[in-house]
C-alpha positions as a Python dict, from the first residue, in 0.01 Angstrom:
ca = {
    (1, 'X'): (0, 0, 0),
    (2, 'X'): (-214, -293, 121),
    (3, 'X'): (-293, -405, -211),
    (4, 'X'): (57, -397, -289),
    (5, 'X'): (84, -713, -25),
    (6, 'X'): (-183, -927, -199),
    (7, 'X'): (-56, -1250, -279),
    (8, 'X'): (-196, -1224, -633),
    (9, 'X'): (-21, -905, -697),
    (10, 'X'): (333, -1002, -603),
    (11, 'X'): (372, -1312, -790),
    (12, 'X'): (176, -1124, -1088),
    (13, 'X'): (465, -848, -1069),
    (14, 'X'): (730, -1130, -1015),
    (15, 'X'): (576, -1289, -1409),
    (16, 'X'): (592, -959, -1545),
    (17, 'X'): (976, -903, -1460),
    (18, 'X'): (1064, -1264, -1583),
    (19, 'X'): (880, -1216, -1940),
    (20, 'X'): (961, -870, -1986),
    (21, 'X'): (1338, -1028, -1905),
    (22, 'X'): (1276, -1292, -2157),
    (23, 'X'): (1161, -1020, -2404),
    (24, 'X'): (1403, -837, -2411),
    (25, 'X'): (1682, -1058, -2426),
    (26, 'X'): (1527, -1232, -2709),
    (27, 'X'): (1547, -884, -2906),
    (28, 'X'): (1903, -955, -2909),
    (29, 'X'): (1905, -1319, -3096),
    (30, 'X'): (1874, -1386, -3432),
    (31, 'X'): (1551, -1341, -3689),
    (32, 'X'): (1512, -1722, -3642),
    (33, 'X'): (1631, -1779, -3264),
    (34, 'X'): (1407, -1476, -3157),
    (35, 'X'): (1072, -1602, -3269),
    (36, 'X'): (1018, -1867, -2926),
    (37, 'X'): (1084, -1651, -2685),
    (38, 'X'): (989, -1307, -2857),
    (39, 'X'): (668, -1475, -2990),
    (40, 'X'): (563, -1646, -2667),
    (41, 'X'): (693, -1353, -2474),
    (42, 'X'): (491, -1064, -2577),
    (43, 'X'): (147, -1268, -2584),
    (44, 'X'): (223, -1366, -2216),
    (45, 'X'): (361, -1018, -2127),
    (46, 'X'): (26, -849, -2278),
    (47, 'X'): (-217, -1086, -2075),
    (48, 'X'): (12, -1071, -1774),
    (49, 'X'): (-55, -702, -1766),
    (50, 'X'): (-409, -721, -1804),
    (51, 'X'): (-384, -925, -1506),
    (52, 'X'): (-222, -664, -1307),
    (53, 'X'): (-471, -405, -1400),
    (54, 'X'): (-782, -582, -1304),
    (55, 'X'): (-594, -597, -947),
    (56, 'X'): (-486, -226, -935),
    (57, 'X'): (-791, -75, -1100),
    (58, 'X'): (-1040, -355, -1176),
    (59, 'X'): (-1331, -85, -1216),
    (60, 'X'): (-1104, 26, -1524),
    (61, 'X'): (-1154, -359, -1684),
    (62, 'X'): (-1547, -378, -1573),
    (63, 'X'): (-1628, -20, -1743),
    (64, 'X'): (-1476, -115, -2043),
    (65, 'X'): (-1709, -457, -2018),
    (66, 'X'): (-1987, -253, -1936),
    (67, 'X'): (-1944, 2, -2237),
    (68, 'X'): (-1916, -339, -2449),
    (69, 'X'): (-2269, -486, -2383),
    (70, 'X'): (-2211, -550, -1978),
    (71, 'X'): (-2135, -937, -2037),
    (72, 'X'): (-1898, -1006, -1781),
    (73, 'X'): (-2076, -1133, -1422),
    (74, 'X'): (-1835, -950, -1285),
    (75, 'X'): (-2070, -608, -1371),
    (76, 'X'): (-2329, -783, -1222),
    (77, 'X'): (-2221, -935, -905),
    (78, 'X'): (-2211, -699, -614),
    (79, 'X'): (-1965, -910, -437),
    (80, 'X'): (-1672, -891, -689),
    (81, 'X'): (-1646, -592, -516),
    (82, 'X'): (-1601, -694, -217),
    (83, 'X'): (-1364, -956, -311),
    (84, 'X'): (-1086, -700, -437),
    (85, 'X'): (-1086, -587, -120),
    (86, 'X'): (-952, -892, 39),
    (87, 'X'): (-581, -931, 145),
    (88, 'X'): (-427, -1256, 173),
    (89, 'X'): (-163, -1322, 469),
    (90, 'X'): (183, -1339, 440),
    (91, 'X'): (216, -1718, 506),
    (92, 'X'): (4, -1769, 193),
    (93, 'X'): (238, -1563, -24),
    (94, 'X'): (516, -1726, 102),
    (95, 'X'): (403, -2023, 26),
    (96, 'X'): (322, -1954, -307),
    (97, 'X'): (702, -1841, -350),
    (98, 'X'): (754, -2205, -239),
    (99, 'X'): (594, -2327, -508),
    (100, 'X'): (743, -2146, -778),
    (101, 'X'): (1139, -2225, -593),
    (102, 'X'): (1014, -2552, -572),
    (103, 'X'): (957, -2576, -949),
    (104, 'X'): (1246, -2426, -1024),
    (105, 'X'): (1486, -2676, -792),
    (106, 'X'): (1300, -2956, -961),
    (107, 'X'): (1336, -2838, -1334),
    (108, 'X'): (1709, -2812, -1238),
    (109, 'X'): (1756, -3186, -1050),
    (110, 'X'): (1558, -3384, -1263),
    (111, 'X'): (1464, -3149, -1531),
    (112, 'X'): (1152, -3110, -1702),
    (113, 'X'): (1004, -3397, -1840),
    (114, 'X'): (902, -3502, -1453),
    (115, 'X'): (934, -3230, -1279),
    (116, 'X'): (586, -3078, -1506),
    (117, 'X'): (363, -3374, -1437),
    (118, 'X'): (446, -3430, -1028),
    (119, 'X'): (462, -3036, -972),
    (120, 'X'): (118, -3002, -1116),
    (121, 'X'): (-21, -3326, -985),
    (122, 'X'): (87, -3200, -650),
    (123, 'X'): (44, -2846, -683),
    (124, 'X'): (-343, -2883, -815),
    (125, 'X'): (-429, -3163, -535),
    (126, 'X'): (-267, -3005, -229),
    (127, 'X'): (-379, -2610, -341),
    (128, 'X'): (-651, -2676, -537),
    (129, 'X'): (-786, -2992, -298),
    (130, 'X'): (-879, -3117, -691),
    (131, 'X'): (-967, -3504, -685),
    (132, 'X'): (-713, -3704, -726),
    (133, 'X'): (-799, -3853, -1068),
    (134, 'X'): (-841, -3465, -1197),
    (135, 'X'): (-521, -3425, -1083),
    (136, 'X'): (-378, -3688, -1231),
    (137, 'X'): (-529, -3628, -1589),
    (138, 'X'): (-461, -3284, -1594),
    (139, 'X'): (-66, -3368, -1499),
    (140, 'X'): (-65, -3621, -1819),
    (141, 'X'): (-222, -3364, -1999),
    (142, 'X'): (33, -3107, -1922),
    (143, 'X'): (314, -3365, -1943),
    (144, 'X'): (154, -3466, -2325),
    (145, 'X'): (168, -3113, -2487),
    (146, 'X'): (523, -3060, -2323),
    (147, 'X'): (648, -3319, -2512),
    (148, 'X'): (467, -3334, -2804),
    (149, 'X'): (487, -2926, -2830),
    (150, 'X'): (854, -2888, -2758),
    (151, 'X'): (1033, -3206, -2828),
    (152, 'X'): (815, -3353, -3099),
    (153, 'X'): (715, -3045, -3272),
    (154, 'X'): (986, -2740, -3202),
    (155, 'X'): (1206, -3025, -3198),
    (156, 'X'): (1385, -2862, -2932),
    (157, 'X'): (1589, -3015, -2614),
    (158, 'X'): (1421, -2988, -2345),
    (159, 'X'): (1646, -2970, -2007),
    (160, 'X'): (1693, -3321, -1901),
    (161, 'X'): (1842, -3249, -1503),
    (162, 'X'): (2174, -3258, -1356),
    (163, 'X'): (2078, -3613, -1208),
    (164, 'X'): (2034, -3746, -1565),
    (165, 'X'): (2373, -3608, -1640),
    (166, 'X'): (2256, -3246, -1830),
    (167, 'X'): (2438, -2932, -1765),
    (168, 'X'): (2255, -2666, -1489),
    (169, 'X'): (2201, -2425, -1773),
    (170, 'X'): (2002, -2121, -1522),
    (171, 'X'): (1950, -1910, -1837),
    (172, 'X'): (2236, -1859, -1881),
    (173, 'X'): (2429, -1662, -2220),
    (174, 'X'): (2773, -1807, -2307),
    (175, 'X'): (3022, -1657, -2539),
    (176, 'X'): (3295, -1825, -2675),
    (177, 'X'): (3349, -2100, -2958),
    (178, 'X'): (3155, -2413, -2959),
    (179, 'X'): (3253, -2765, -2907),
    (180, 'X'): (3424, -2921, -3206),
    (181, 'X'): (3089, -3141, -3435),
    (182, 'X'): (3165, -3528, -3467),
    (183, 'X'): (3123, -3581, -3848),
    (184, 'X'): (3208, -3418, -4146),
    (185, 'X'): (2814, -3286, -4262),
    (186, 'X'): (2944, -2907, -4395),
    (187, 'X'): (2650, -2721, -4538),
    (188, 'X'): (2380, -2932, -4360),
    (189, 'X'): (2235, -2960, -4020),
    (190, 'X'): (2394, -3184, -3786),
    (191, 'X'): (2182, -3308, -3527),
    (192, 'X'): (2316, -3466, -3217),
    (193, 'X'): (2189, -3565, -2848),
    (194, 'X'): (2203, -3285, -2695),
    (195, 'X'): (2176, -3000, -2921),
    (196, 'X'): (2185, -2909, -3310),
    (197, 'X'): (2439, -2669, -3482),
    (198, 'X'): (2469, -2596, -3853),
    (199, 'X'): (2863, -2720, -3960),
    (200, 'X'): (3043, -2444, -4104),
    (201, 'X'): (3428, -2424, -4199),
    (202, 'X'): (3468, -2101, -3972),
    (203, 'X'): (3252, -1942, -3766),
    (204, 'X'): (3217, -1631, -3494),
    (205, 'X'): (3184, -1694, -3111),
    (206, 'X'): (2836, -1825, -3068),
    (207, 'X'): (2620, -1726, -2766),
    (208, 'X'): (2417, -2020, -2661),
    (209, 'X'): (2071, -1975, -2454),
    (210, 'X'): (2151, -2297, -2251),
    (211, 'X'): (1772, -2330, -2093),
    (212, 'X'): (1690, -2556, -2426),
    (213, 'X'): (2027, -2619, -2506),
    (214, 'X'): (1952, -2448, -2819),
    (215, 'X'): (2247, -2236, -3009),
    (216, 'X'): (2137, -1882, -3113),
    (217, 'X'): (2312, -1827, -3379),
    (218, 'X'): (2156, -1604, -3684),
    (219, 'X'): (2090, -1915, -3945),
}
C-alpha cells in the first residue's frame, strides 16, 4: 500500500489510463485515421508499462538485466535499492497533478503552439532547477519538432486556443453532418484553415476527433 502513494506511481498509472484510452478509441477510426493515435499509442502504452513494473517489482527488470550480461548500474549499485524504498509526500504529488492541470488549462486558453515551450521552460527550471539557458534551448527544441512534426510534416492542425478564437475541442467525438465546404473541388482534397475534408456529393454522419481538428472519416 505505501508504494501505491509514490508520486512516481500515481501519475505513471494516471499515463497508462490516458493511452490505453487513446488506444482504444483509435481502434474504432478508420485504417487511415487510426494510424496517429494507434501507432503512437501502443509504443507509449508498452514503455509506460515497463515503467510501472520497475516500480512494483524492479528486481523483476534487474534479473532480467542480470541474465543479459549484468549491464545496467542498476545491478551494481547497492543503493538503487534503497532508493525504491523511498516515498515521496503528498504535497509533492499534488504538485505534480498541478503540473499536468496546468498543461492542460494552457493547451486549452492559448493552445499549443505556446503553451509547449513556456510549460517546459518553466516546468524544467522551477522542478528541475536546470540553468536557465538549458531551459530555454530545450523549450525551442520542444517547440521546433512540435511544429515541424505535426504541422509541417503530419500536416495536421494543431489546437490553436480559445483566446485565438479555436473551438475547446476536450477530446471530444461528434456525430452528426459536417459543415457545408466553400468551393466546388468534388473528388479532391479541400484544404481549409482549420481542418481538411475530402468533398463528396453525399456522405454519412462523420465523427470528428476535435483535439487536431482532424475528421476521421475512413478515406
Amino acid at each position: 500500500m505505501g508504494r501505491m502513494l509514490e508520486g512516481r506511481t500515481i501519475l505513471t498509472i494516471l499515463m497508462l489510463a490516458f493511452e490505453l484510452y487513446v488506444v482504444v478509441v483509435g481502434f474504432g477510426y478508420g485504417p487511415n485515421s487510426r494510424i496517429f493515435p494507434v501507432g503512437i499509442g501502443i509504443p507509449t502504452l508498452a514503455l509506460t508499462i515497463v515503467a510501472l513494473v520497475a516500480v512494483w517489482r524492479p528486481g523483476l527488470l534487474r534479473s532480467a538485466d542480470a541474465s543479459l550480461g549484468g549491464s545496467s548500474i542498476a545491478v551494481e549499485l547497492p543503493a538503487d535499492e534503497e532508493r525504491e524504498n523511498v516515498s515521496y509526500p503528498t504535497a509533492r504529488v499534488l504538485r505534480m497533478i498541478g503540473w499536468l492541470l496546468l498543461a492542460l488549462a494552457g493547451i486549452a486558453l492559448v493552445g499549443f503552439r505556446v503553451t509547449v515551450p513556456v510549460y517546459i521552460l518553466l516546468f524544467a527550471r522551477l522542478e528541475g532547477r536546470a540553468r536557465l539557458l538549458v531551459c530555454t534551448l530545450i523549450a525551442l527544441s520542444c517547440w521546433a519538432f512540435t511544429i515541424g512534426y505535426f504541422e509541417l510534416f503530419m500536416q495536421t492542425q494543431l489546437f490553436k486556443g480559445i483566446f485565438f478564437g479555436d473551438t475547446l475541442p476536450l477530446l471530444r467525438i461528434r456525430n452528426g453532418k459536417h459543415a457545408p465546404l466553400k468551393g466546388k473541388i468534388c473528388g479532391s482534397w479541400h484544404i481549409t484553415k482549420r481542418s481538411w475534408r475530402r468533398c463528396v456529393s453525399s456522405s454519412p454522419p462523420m465523427r470528428e476527433f476535435t483535439l487536431f481538428r482532424i475528421p476521421l472519416r475512413d478515406f
